[in-house]
């Protein structure tokens, strides 16, 4: 029998999956969708955000400022990686894949040597609430709203700021933008740092919900790549419909057949979208426009 509490539990699970897919994918979508770089070190930027957030919070910094510190640390790390490695590999897709994969392995093993196999996480803020026979974490219930708010900030950044105009011009035609006087190298660095910072923000937001380990990024990266593939290159148009569709599929399969079925469902959906819509779900909206 369907009850209000059961229906809300389904909505809660969908919202949790939706937020996870959006937050995990945003940084990757900016770097891959807008710059054409397949960043296999995406998970390590997420790990950086989570580790810095936990350490700063344990050092006495309020959680929102600790999250900000984690985001900025990941953005700085991304800027360094772009300057030292990725900058020399634009237009060399396979080389950038190998290079970022190597960075991923180096960072994972380095964190294992420096910080050990795990780092105890933080307590989840805001407590929990009960509806019928179900109990829900208030923090997780708020995550979908965090994800939508971040997307709105990204929209404002790319369409209502001078950086956004310069970034879109550089990404569409870097040579012409350079001829018009734009510092394209600087814009590429800022955009890569933005993508890394968004990944770090995802790690910072989920830091109170998990135990940090050097390999934690791998738990995010599958959903991130699936979301980007399904959504398409346009991060602002494709991310929300892709997360809604994938979140609904994962929630249904998780509820009826377990988490393994949910993961398989995501991968099967990605394969079907690649076959039927090579440019992702976002292409449907841009085509209509």
PDB file of C-alpha atoms in Angstrom:
ATOM      1  CA  UNK A   1       0.000   0.000   0.000  1.00  0.00           C
ATOM      2  CA  UNK A   2       1.326   3.410  -0.979  1.00  0.00           C
ATOM      3  CA  UNK A   3       1.689   5.801   1.915  1.00  0.00           C
ATOM      4  CA  UNK A   4       2.802   9.407   2.096  1.00  0.00           C
ATOM      5  CA  UNK A   5       6.014   8.402   3.858  1.00  0.00           C
ATOM      6  CA  UNK A   6       6.817   5.788   1.180  1.00  0.00           C
ATOM      7  CA  UNK A   7       6.186   8.265  -1.639  1.00  0.00           C
ATOM      8  CA  UNK A   8       8.402  10.818   0.058  1.00  0.00           C
ATOM      9  CA  UNK A   9      11.140   8.198   0.512  1.00  0.00           C
ATOM     10  CA  UNK A  10      11.105   7.653  -3.266  1.00  0.00           C
ATOM     11  CA  UNK A  11      11.257  11.416  -3.880  1.00  0.00           C
ATOM     12  CA  UNK A  12      14.053  11.695  -1.302  1.00  0.00           C
ATOM     13  CA  UNK A  13      16.085   8.970  -3.009  1.00  0.00           C
ATOM     14  CA  UNK A  14      15.518  10.574  -6.405  1.00  0.00           C
ATOM     15  CA  UNK A  15      16.638  13.964  -5.077  1.00  0.00           C
ATOM     16  CA  UNK A  16      19.728  12.387  -3.527  1.00  0.00           C
ATOM     17  CA  UNK A  17      20.638  10.643  -6.802  1.00  0.00           C
ATOM     18  CA  UNK A  18      19.910  13.791  -8.826  1.00  0.00           C
ATOM     19  CA  UNK A  19      22.181  15.919  -6.614  1.00  0.00           C
ATOM     20  CA  UNK A  20      24.955  13.304  -6.705  1.00  0.00           C
ATOM     21  CA  UNK A  21      24.883  13.140 -10.507  1.00  0.00           C
ATOM     22  CA  UNK A  22      24.838  16.928 -10.950  1.00  0.00           C
ATOM     23  CA  UNK A  23      27.534  17.711  -8.392  1.00  0.00           C
ATOM     24  CA  UNK A  24      29.807  14.891  -9.564  1.00  0.00           C
ATOM     25  CA  UNK A  25      29.464  15.883 -13.216  1.00  0.00           C
ATOM     26  CA  UNK A  26      29.686  19.691 -13.215  1.00  0.00           C
ATOM     27  CA  UNK A  27      33.464  19.993 -12.995  1.00  0.00           C
ATOM     28  CA  UNK A  28      33.990  17.292 -15.604  1.00  0.00           C
ATOM     29  CA  UNK A  29      31.381  18.864 -17.896  1.00  0.00           C
ATOM     30  CA  UNK A  30      33.168  22.220 -17.816  1.00  0.00           C
ATOM     31  CA  UNK A  31      36.578  20.692 -18.585  1.00  0.00           C
ATOM     32  CA  UNK A  32      35.460  18.045 -21.072  1.00  0.00           C
ATOM     33  CA  UNK A  33      32.365  19.650 -22.557  1.00  0.00           C
ATOM     34  CA  UNK A  34      33.823  23.125 -22.945  1.00  0.00           C
ATOM     35  CA  UNK A  35      37.565  22.469 -23.363  1.00  0.00           C
ATOM     36  CA  UNK A  36      37.598  19.036 -25.011  1.00  0.00           C
ATOM     37  CA  UNK A  37      39.943  17.530 -22.402  1.00  0.00           C
ATOM     38  CA  UNK A  38      39.082  14.103 -20.988  1.00  0.00           C
ATOM     39  CA  UNK A  39      40.199  14.608 -17.404  1.00  0.00           C
ATOM     40  CA  UNK A  40      40.746  11.242 -15.732  1.00  0.00           C
ATOM     41  CA  UNK A  41      42.062  13.064 -12.652  1.00  0.00           C
ATOM     42  CA  UNK A  42      38.574  14.454 -11.990  1.00  0.00           C
ATOM     43  CA  UNK A  43      38.119  12.127  -9.016  1.00  0.00           C
ATOM     44  CA  UNK A  44      41.313  13.417  -7.431  1.00  0.00           C
ATOM     45  CA  UNK A  45      40.037  16.997  -7.516  1.00  0.00           C
ATOM     46  CA  UNK A  46      36.939  15.724  -5.697  1.00  0.00           C
ATOM     47  CA  UNK A  47      39.177  13.960  -3.180  1.00  0.00           C
ATOM     48  CA  UNK A  48      41.201  17.160  -2.680  1.00  0.00           C
ATOM     49  CA  UNK A  49      38.051  19.122  -1.841  1.00  0.00           C
ATOM     50  CA  UNK A  50      36.889  16.487   0.630  1.00  0.00           C
ATOM     51  CA  UNK A  51      40.257  16.096   2.401  1.00  0.00           C
ATOM     52  CA  UNK A  52      40.839  19.839   2.771  1.00  0.00           C
ATOM     53  CA  UNK A  53      37.274  20.360   4.024  1.00  0.00           C
ATOM     54  CA  UNK A  54      37.632  17.660   6.679  1.00  0.00           C
ATOM     55  CA  UNK A  55      41.057  18.861   7.823  1.00  0.00           C
ATOM     56  CA  UNK A  56      40.027  22.517   7.981  1.00  0.00           C
ATOM     57  CA  UNK A  57      36.826  21.677   9.852  1.00  0.00           C
ATOM     58  CA  UNK A  58      38.738  19.589  12.396  1.00  0.00           C
ATOM     59  CA  UNK A  59      41.164  22.487  12.793  1.00  0.00           C
ATOM     60  CA  UNK A  60      38.250  24.613  14.026  1.00  0.00           C
ATOM     61  CA  UNK A  61      37.096  26.386  10.859  1.00  0.00           C
ATOM     62  CA  UNK A  62      33.275  26.579  10.501  1.00  0.00           C
ATOM     63  CA  UNK A  63      31.981  24.047   7.995  1.00  0.00           C
ATOM     64  CA  UNK A  64      30.922  26.555   5.263  1.00  0.00           C
ATOM     65  CA  UNK A  65      34.395  28.152   5.330  1.00  0.00           C
ATOM     66  CA  UNK A  66      36.027  24.724   5.391  1.00  0.00           C
ATOM     67  CA  UNK A  67      34.042  23.831   2.263  1.00  0.00           C
ATOM     68  CA  UNK A  68      35.169  27.071   0.638  1.00  0.00           C
ATOM     69  CA  UNK A  69      38.774  26.221   1.509  1.00  0.00           C
ATOM     70  CA  UNK A  70      38.366  22.771  -0.066  1.00  0.00           C
ATOM     71  CA  UNK A  71      36.909  24.282  -3.227  1.00  0.00           C
ATOM     72  CA  UNK A  72      39.695  26.852  -3.544  1.00  0.00           C
ATOM     73  CA  UNK A  73      42.384  24.226  -2.885  1.00  0.00           C
ATOM     74  CA  UNK A  74      41.035  22.040  -5.702  1.00  0.00           C
ATOM     75  CA  UNK A  75      40.808  25.065  -8.027  1.00  0.00           C
ATOM     76  CA  UNK A  76      44.423  26.003  -7.254  1.00  0.00           C
ATOM     77  CA  UNK A  77      45.525  22.403  -7.823  1.00  0.00           C
ATOM     78  CA  UNK A  78      43.657  22.411 -11.145  1.00  0.00           C
ATOM     79  CA  UNK A  79      45.333  25.652 -12.215  1.00  0.00           C
ATOM     80  CA  UNK A  80      48.764  24.175 -11.473  1.00  0.00           C
ATOM     81  CA  UNK A  81      47.955  20.989 -13.410  1.00  0.00           C
ATOM     82  CA  UNK A  82      46.762  23.026 -16.402  1.00  0.00           C
ATOM     83  CA  UNK A  83      49.857  25.197 -16.399  1.00  0.00           C
ATOM     84  CA  UNK A  84      52.354  22.368 -16.024  1.00  0.00           C
ATOM     85  CA  UNK A  85      50.742  19.516 -17.980  1.00  0.00           C
ATOM     86  CA  UNK A  86      47.414  20.021 -19.732  1.00  0.00           C
ATOM     87  CA  UNK A  87      48.383  23.261 -21.491  1.00  0.00           C
ATOM     88  CA  UNK A  88      50.855  21.364 -23.681  1.00  0.00           C
ATOM     89  CA  UNK A  89      48.303  18.714 -24.678  1.00  0.00           C
ATOM     90  CA  UNK A  90      45.388  20.681 -26.162  1.00  0.00           C
ATOM     91  CA  UNK A  91      44.328  19.039 -29.397  1.00  0.00           C
ATOM     92  CA  UNK A  92      46.106  15.810 -28.388  1.00  0.00           C
ATOM     93  CA  UNK A  93      43.172  13.868 -26.946  1.00  0.00           C
ATOM     94  CA  UNK A  94      44.861  10.537 -26.251  1.00  0.00           C
ATOM     95  CA  UNK A  95      47.928  12.195 -24.756  1.00  0.00           C
ATOM     96  CA  UNK A  96      45.747  14.199 -22.359  1.00  0.00           C
ATOM     97  CA  UNK A  97      43.931  10.981 -21.333  1.00  0.00           C
ATOM     98  CA  UNK A  98      47.217   9.256 -20.473  1.00  0.00           C
ATOM     99  CA  UNK A  99      48.617  12.331 -18.706  1.00  0.00           C
ATOM    100  CA  UNK A 100      45.573  12.914 -16.499  1.00  0.00           C
ATOM    101  CA  UNK A 101      45.360   9.197 -15.727  1.00  0.00           C
ATOM    102  CA  UNK A 102      49.009   9.311 -14.606  1.00  0.00           C
ATOM    103  CA  UNK A 103      48.251  12.336 -12.410  1.00  0.00           C
ATOM    104  CA  UNK A 104      45.339  10.415 -10.905  1.00  0.00           C
ATOM    105  CA  UNK A 105      47.527   7.459  -9.967  1.00  0.00           C
ATOM    106  CA  UNK A 106      50.319   9.674  -8.603  1.00  0.00           C
ATOM    107  CA  UNK A 107      47.920  11.682  -6.413  1.00  0.00           C
ATOM    108  CA  UNK A 108      46.172   8.551  -5.105  1.00  0.00           C
ATOM    109  CA  UNK A 109      49.425   6.881  -4.078  1.00  0.00           C
ATOM    110  CA  UNK A 110      50.827  10.140  -2.722  1.00  0.00           C
ATOM    111  CA  UNK A 111      47.789  10.651  -0.487  1.00  0.00           C
ATOM    112  CA  UNK A 112      48.038   7.043   0.665  1.00  0.00           C
ATOM    113  CA  UNK A 113      51.632   7.626   1.778  1.00  0.00           C
ATOM    114  CA  UNK A 114      50.964  11.041   3.338  1.00  0.00           C
ATOM    115  CA  UNK A 115      47.535  10.672   4.958  1.00  0.00           C
ATOM    116  CA  UNK A 116      47.164   6.911   5.345  1.00  0.00           C
ATOM    117  CA  UNK A 117      44.417   4.616   4.051  1.00  0.00           C
ATOM    118  CA  UNK A 118      41.514   6.683   5.405  1.00  0.00           C
ATOM    119  CA  UNK A 119      40.558   9.920   7.108  1.00  0.00           C
ATOM    120  CA  UNK A 120      37.635   9.984   9.487  1.00  0.00           C
ATOM    121  CA  UNK A 121      34.831  12.151   8.163  1.00  0.00           C
ATOM    122  CA  UNK A 122      32.684  14.798   9.793  1.00  0.00           C
ATOM    123  CA  UNK A 123      29.335  14.508  11.473  1.00  0.00           C
ATOM    124  CA  UNK A 124      26.432  15.275   9.157  1.00  0.00           C
ATOM    125  CA  UNK A 125      24.964  18.715   9.979  1.00  0.00           C
ATOM    126  CA  UNK A 126      21.285  19.609  10.551  1.00  0.00           C
ATOM    127  CA  UNK A 127      20.338  16.252  12.087  1.00  0.00           C
ATOM    128  CA  UNK A 128      17.453  14.179  10.736  1.00  0.00           C
ATOM    129  CA  UNK A 129      13.671  14.081  10.629  1.00  0.00           C
ATOM    130  CA  UNK A 130      11.106  11.293  10.661  1.00  0.00           C
ATOM    131  CA  UNK A 131       8.121  10.782   8.381  1.00  0.00           C
ATOM    132  CA  UNK A 132       6.042   7.709   9.183  1.00  0.00           C
ATOM    133  CA  UNK A 133       8.320   4.704   9.587  1.00  0.00           C
ATOM    134  CA  UNK A 134      11.178   6.351   7.659  1.00  0.00           C
ATOM    135  CA  UNK A 135      13.988   8.563   8.908  1.00  0.00           C
ATOM    136  CA  UNK A 136      15.724  11.057   6.606  1.00  0.00           C
ATOM    137  CA  UNK A 137      18.907  13.119   6.879  1.00  0.00           C
ATOM    138  CA  UNK A 138      18.048  16.816   6.559  1.00  0.00           C
ATOM    139  CA  UNK A 139      21.413  17.586   4.939  1.00  0.00           C
ATOM    140  CA  UNK A 140      20.841  15.094   2.118  1.00  0.00           C
ATOM    141  CA  UNK A 141      17.325  16.437   1.593  1.00  0.00           C
ATOM    142  CA  UNK A 142      18.869  19.865   0.918  1.00  0.00           C
ATOM    143  CA  UNK A 143      21.471  18.628  -1.591  1.00  0.00           C
ATOM    144  CA  UNK A 144      19.201  18.920  -4.693  1.00  0.00           C
ATOM    145  CA  UNK A 145      18.653  22.588  -3.882  1.00  0.00           C
ATOM    146  CA  UNK A 146      22.426  23.084  -3.501  1.00  0.00           C
ATOM    147  CA  UNK A 147      22.940  21.483  -6.930  1.00  0.00           C
ATOM    148  CA  UNK A 148      20.333  23.689  -8.625  1.00  0.00           C
ATOM    149  CA  UNK A 149      21.750  26.812  -6.935  1.00  0.00           C
ATOM    150  CA  UNK A 150      25.244  25.989  -8.238  1.00  0.00           C
ATOM    151  CA  UNK A 151      23.865  25.556 -11.763  1.00  0.00           C
ATOM    152  CA  UNK A 152      22.182  28.952 -11.508  1.00  0.00           C
ATOM    153  CA  UNK A 153      25.467  30.538 -10.422  1.00  0.00           C
ATOM    154  CA  UNK A 154      27.224  28.897 -13.392  1.00  0.00           C
ATOM    155  CA  UNK A 155      24.569  30.248 -15.753  1.00  0.00           C
ATOM    156  CA  UNK A 156      25.079  33.746 -14.354  1.00  0.00           C
ATOM    157  CA  UNK A 157      28.869  33.364 -14.614  1.00  0.00           C
ATOM    158  CA  UNK A 158      28.878  32.326 -18.275  1.00  0.00           C
ATOM    159  CA  UNK A 159      26.127  34.637 -19.540  1.00  0.00           C
ATOM    160  CA  UNK A 160      26.271  37.746 -17.353  1.00  0.00           C
ATOM    161  CA  UNK A 161      29.971  38.350 -16.661  1.00  0.00           C
ATOM    162  CA  UNK A 162      32.890  39.538 -18.743  1.00  0.00           C
ATOM    163  CA  UNK A 163      34.735  36.286 -18.029  1.00  0.00           C
ATOM    164  CA  UNK A 164      31.790  34.286 -19.359  1.00  0.00           C
ATOM    165  CA  UNK A 165      31.748  36.192 -22.645  1.00  0.00           C
ATOM    166  CA  UNK A 166      35.520  35.786 -23.059  1.00  0.00           C
ATOM    167  CA  UNK A 167      35.406  32.100 -22.109  1.00  0.00           C
ATOM    168  CA  UNK A 168      32.622  31.296 -24.587  1.00  0.00           C
ATOM    169  CA  UNK A 169      34.413  33.221 -27.335  1.00  0.00           C
ATOM    170  CA  UNK A 170      37.703  31.420 -26.647  1.00  0.00           C
ATOM    171  CA  UNK A 171      36.088  27.995 -26.559  1.00  0.00           C
ATOM    172  CA  UNK A 172      34.181  28.597 -29.811  1.00  0.00           C
ATOM    173  CA  UNK A 173      37.169  29.975 -31.750  1.00  0.00           C
ATOM    174  CA  UNK A 174      40.398  30.415 -29.794  1.00  0.00           C
ATOM    175  CA  UNK A 175      42.386  31.760 -32.757  1.00  0.00           C
ATOM    176  CA  UNK A 176      39.846  34.475 -33.554  1.00  0.00           C
ATOM    177  CA  UNK A 177      39.545  35.390 -29.856  1.00  0.00           C
ATOM    178  CA  UNK A 178      43.317  35.741 -29.665  1.00  0.00           C
ATOM    179  CA  UNK A 179      43.318  37.991 -32.732  1.00  0.00           C
ATOM    180  CA  UNK A 180      40.765  40.202 -30.980  1.00  0.00           C
ATOM    181  CA  UNK A 181      43.139  40.663 -28.055  1.00  0.00           C
ATOM    182  CA  UNK A 182      41.877  38.093 -25.535  1.00  0.00           C
ATOM    183  CA  UNK A 183      44.455  36.300 -23.390  1.00  0.00           C
ATOM    184  CA  UNK A 184      43.331  32.814 -24.367  1.00  0.00           C
ATOM    185  CA  UNK A 185      46.020  31.042 -22.326  1.00  0.00           C
ATOM    186  CA  UNK A 186      44.801  32.773 -19.183  1.00  0.00           C
ATOM    187  CA  UNK A 187      41.163  31.964 -20.004  1.00  0.00           C
ATOM    188  CA  UNK A 188      42.003  28.284 -20.496  1.00  0.00           C
ATOM    189  CA  UNK A 189      43.746  28.219 -17.122  1.00  0.00           C
ATOM    190  CA  UNK A 190      40.816  29.925 -15.383  1.00  0.00           C
ATOM    191  CA  UNK A 191      38.300  27.579 -17.026  1.00  0.00           C
ATOM    192  CA  UNK A 192      40.267  24.472 -16.078  1.00  0.00           C
ATOM    193  CA  UNK A 193      40.626  25.816 -12.526  1.00  0.00           C
ATOM    194  CA  UNK A 194      36.864  26.463 -12.479  1.00  0.00           C
ATOM    195  CA  UNK A 195      36.162  22.847 -13.459  1.00  0.00           C
ATOM    196  CA  UNK A 196      38.594  21.592 -10.829  1.00  0.00           C
ATOM    197  CA  UNK A 197      37.027  23.892  -8.243  1.00  0.00           C
ATOM    198  CA  UNK A 198      33.557  22.549  -9.037  1.00  0.00           C
ATOM    199  CA  UNK A 199      34.893  19.030  -8.542  1.00  0.00           C
ATOM    200  CA  UNK A 200      36.426  20.130  -5.244  1.00  0.00           C
ATOM    201  CA  UNK A 201      33.090  21.666  -4.254  1.00  0.00           C
ATOM    202  CA  UNK A 202      31.414  18.289  -4.854  1.00  0.00           C
ATOM    203  CA  UNK A 203      33.952  16.649  -2.558  1.00  0.00           C
ATOM    204  CA  UNK A 204      33.493  19.397   0.029  1.00  0.00           C
ATOM    205  CA  UNK A 205      29.710  19.051   0.004  1.00  0.00           C
ATOM    206  CA  UNK A 206      29.866  15.276   0.413  1.00  0.00           C
ATOM    207  CA  UNK A 207      32.672  15.366   3.002  1.00  0.00           C
ATOM    208  CA  UNK A 208      30.199  15.261   5.957  1.00  0.00           C
ATOM    209  CA  UNK A 209      28.538  12.157   4.519  1.00  0.00           C
ATOM    210  CA  UNK A 210      31.512   9.816   3.977  1.00  0.00           C
ATOM    211  CA  UNK A 211      34.898   8.610   5.149  1.00  0.00           C
ATOM    212  CA  UNK A 212      37.649  10.065   2.993  1.00  0.00           C
ATOM    213  CA  UNK A 213      40.015   7.553   1.355  1.00  0.00           C
ATOM    214  CA  UNK A 214      42.648   8.117  -1.366  1.00  0.00           C
ATOM    215  CA  UNK A 215      40.534   6.198  -3.897  1.00  0.00           C
ATOM    216  CA  UNK A 216      37.248   7.947  -3.103  1.00  0.00           C
ATOM    217  CA  UNK A 217      37.252   9.768  -6.434  1.00  0.00           C
ATOM    218  CA  UNK A 218      36.590   6.542  -8.307  1.00  0.00           C
ATOM    219  CA  UNK A 219      33.162   6.295  -6.653  1.00  0.00           C
ATOM    220  CA  UNK A 220      32.214   9.631  -8.240  1.00  0.00           C
ATOM    221  CA  UNK A 221      33.848   9.357 -11.630  1.00  0.00           C
ATOM    222  CA  UNK A 222      31.573   6.706 -13.176  1.00  0.00           C
ATOM    223  CA  UNK A 223      28.440   8.756 -12.493  1.00  0.00           C
ATOM    224  CA  UNK A 224      30.259  11.905 -13.621  1.00  0.00           C
ATOM    225  CA  UNK A 225      31.234  10.483 -17.006  1.00  0.00           C
ATOM    226  CA  UNK A 226      27.825   8.902 -17.552  1.00  0.00           C
ATOM    227  CA  UNK A 227      26.099  12.223 -16.777  1.00  0.00           C
ATOM    228  CA  UNK A 228      28.367  14.151 -19.149  1.00  0.00           C
ATOM    229  CA  UNK A 229      27.933  11.609 -21.954  1.00  0.00           C
ATOM    230  CA  UNK A 230      24.154  11.545 -21.558  1.00  0.00           C
ATOM    231  CA  UNK A 231      23.825  15.319 -21.120  1.00  0.00           C
ATOM    232  CA  UNK A 232      26.164  16.327 -23.922  1.00  0.00           C
ATOM    233  CA  UNK A 233      28.786  19.015 -24.301  1.00  0.00           C
ATOM    234  CA  UNK A 234      26.585  21.936 -23.212  1.00  0.00           C
ATOM    235  CA  UNK A 235      26.944  21.868 -19.432  1.00  0.00           C
ATOM    236  CA  UNK A 236      24.166  24.395 -18.805  1.00  0.00           C
ATOM    237  CA  UNK A 237      21.581  22.775 -21.092  1.00  0.00           C
ATOM    238  CA  UNK A 238      22.326  19.072 -20.779  1.00  0.00           C
ATOM    239  CA  UNK A 239      23.186  18.534 -17.113  1.00  0.00           C
ATOM    240  CA  UNK A 240      19.727  18.946 -15.556  1.00  0.00           C
ATOM    241  CA  UNK A 241      17.728  16.772 -18.020  1.00  0.00           C
ATOM    242  CA  UNK A 242      20.466  14.135 -17.939  1.00  0.00           C
ATOM    243  CA  UNK A 243      20.495  14.096 -14.123  1.00  0.00           C
ATOM    244  CA  UNK A 244      16.681  13.922 -13.999  1.00  0.00           C
ATOM    245  CA  UNK A 245      16.541  10.983 -16.428  1.00  0.00           C
ATOM    246  CA  UNK A 246      19.453   9.109 -14.862  1.00  0.00           C
ATOM    247  CA  UNK A 247      18.249   9.855 -11.330  1.00  0.00           C
ATOM    248  CA  UNK A 248      14.815   8.431 -12.110  1.00  0.00           C
ATOM    249  CA  UNK A 249      16.319   5.294 -13.675  1.00  0.00           C
ATOM    250  CA  UNK A 250      18.747   4.750 -10.810  1.00  0.00           C
ATOM    251  CA  UNK A 251      16.106   5.366  -8.133  1.00  0.00           C
ATOM    252  CA  UNK A 252      13.676   2.901  -9.695  1.00  0.00           C
ATOM    253  CA  UNK A 253      16.254   0.163 -10.206  1.00  0.00           C
ATOM    254  CA  UNK A 254      17.777   0.707  -6.752  1.00  0.00           C
ATOM    255  CA  UNK A 255      14.359   0.424  -5.117  1.00  0.00           C
ATOM    256  CA  UNK A 256      13.317  -2.732  -6.955  1.00  0.00           C
ATOM    257  CA  UNK A 257      16.533  -4.613  -7.690  1.00  0.00           C
ATOM    258  CA  UNK A 258      19.339  -3.083  -5.583  1.00  0.00           C
ATOM    259  CA  UNK A 259      22.296  -0.747  -6.140  1.00  0.00           C
ATOM    260  CA  UNK A 260      24.089  -3.027  -8.609  1.00  0.00           C
ATOM    261  CA  UNK A 261      21.069  -2.912 -10.932  1.00  0.00           C
ATOM    262  CA  UNK A 262      21.059   0.871 -10.599  1.00  0.00           C
ATOM    263  CA  UNK A 263      24.693   1.100 -11.704  1.00  0.00           C
ATOM    264  CA  UNK A 264      24.058  -1.238 -14.631  1.00  0.00           C
ATOM    265  CA  UNK A 265      21.020   0.837 -15.606  1.00  0.00           C
ATOM    266  CA  UNK A 266      23.147   3.994 -15.770  1.00  0.00           C
ATOM    267  CA  UNK A 267      25.688   2.335 -18.059  1.00  0.00           C
ATOM    268  CA  UNK A 268      23.021   0.838 -20.335  1.00  0.00           C
ATOM    269  CA  UNK A 269      21.354   4.255 -20.574  1.00  0.00           C
ATOM    270  CA  UNK A 270      24.678   5.840 -21.555  1.00  0.00           C
ATOM    271  CA  UNK A 271      25.176   3.246 -24.316  1.00  0.00           C
ATOM    272  CA  UNK A 272      21.663   3.836 -25.689  1.00  0.00           C
ATOM    273  CA  UNK A 273      22.077   7.620 -25.647  1.00  0.00           C
ATOM    274  CA  UNK A 274      25.423   7.378 -27.451  1.00  0.00           C
ATOM    275  CA  UNK A 275      23.719   5.239 -30.108  1.00  0.00           C
ATOM    276  CA  UNK A 276      20.571   7.350 -30.522  1.00  0.00           C
ATOM    277  CA  UNK A 277      21.752  10.852 -29.534  1.00  0.00           C
ATOM    278  CA  UNK A 278      25.524  11.121 -30.133  1.00  0.00           C
ATOM    279  CA  UNK A 279      25.516  14.740 -28.939  1.00  0.00           C
ATOM    280  CA  UNK A 280      23.552  13.964 -25.765  1.00  0.00           C
ATOM    281  CA  UNK A 281      20.151  14.960 -24.457  1.00  0.00           C
ATOM    282  CA  UNK A 282      21.183  18.614 -24.494  1.00  0.00           C
ATOM    283  CA  UNK A 283      21.252  18.520 -28.315  1.00  0.00           C
ATOM    284  CA  UNK A 284      17.452  18.167 -28.301  1.00  0.00           C
ATOM    285  CA  UNK A 285      17.079  21.539 -26.585  1.00  0.00           C
ATOM    286  CA  UNK A 286      19.762  23.370 -28.570  1.00  0.00           C
ATOM    287  CA  UNK A 287      18.295  22.010 -31.806  1.00  0.00           C
ATOM    288  CA  UNK A 288      14.859  23.307 -30.859  1.00  0.00           C
ATOM    289  CA  UNK A 289      16.327  26.687 -30.054  1.00  0.00           C
TER     290      UNK A 289
END
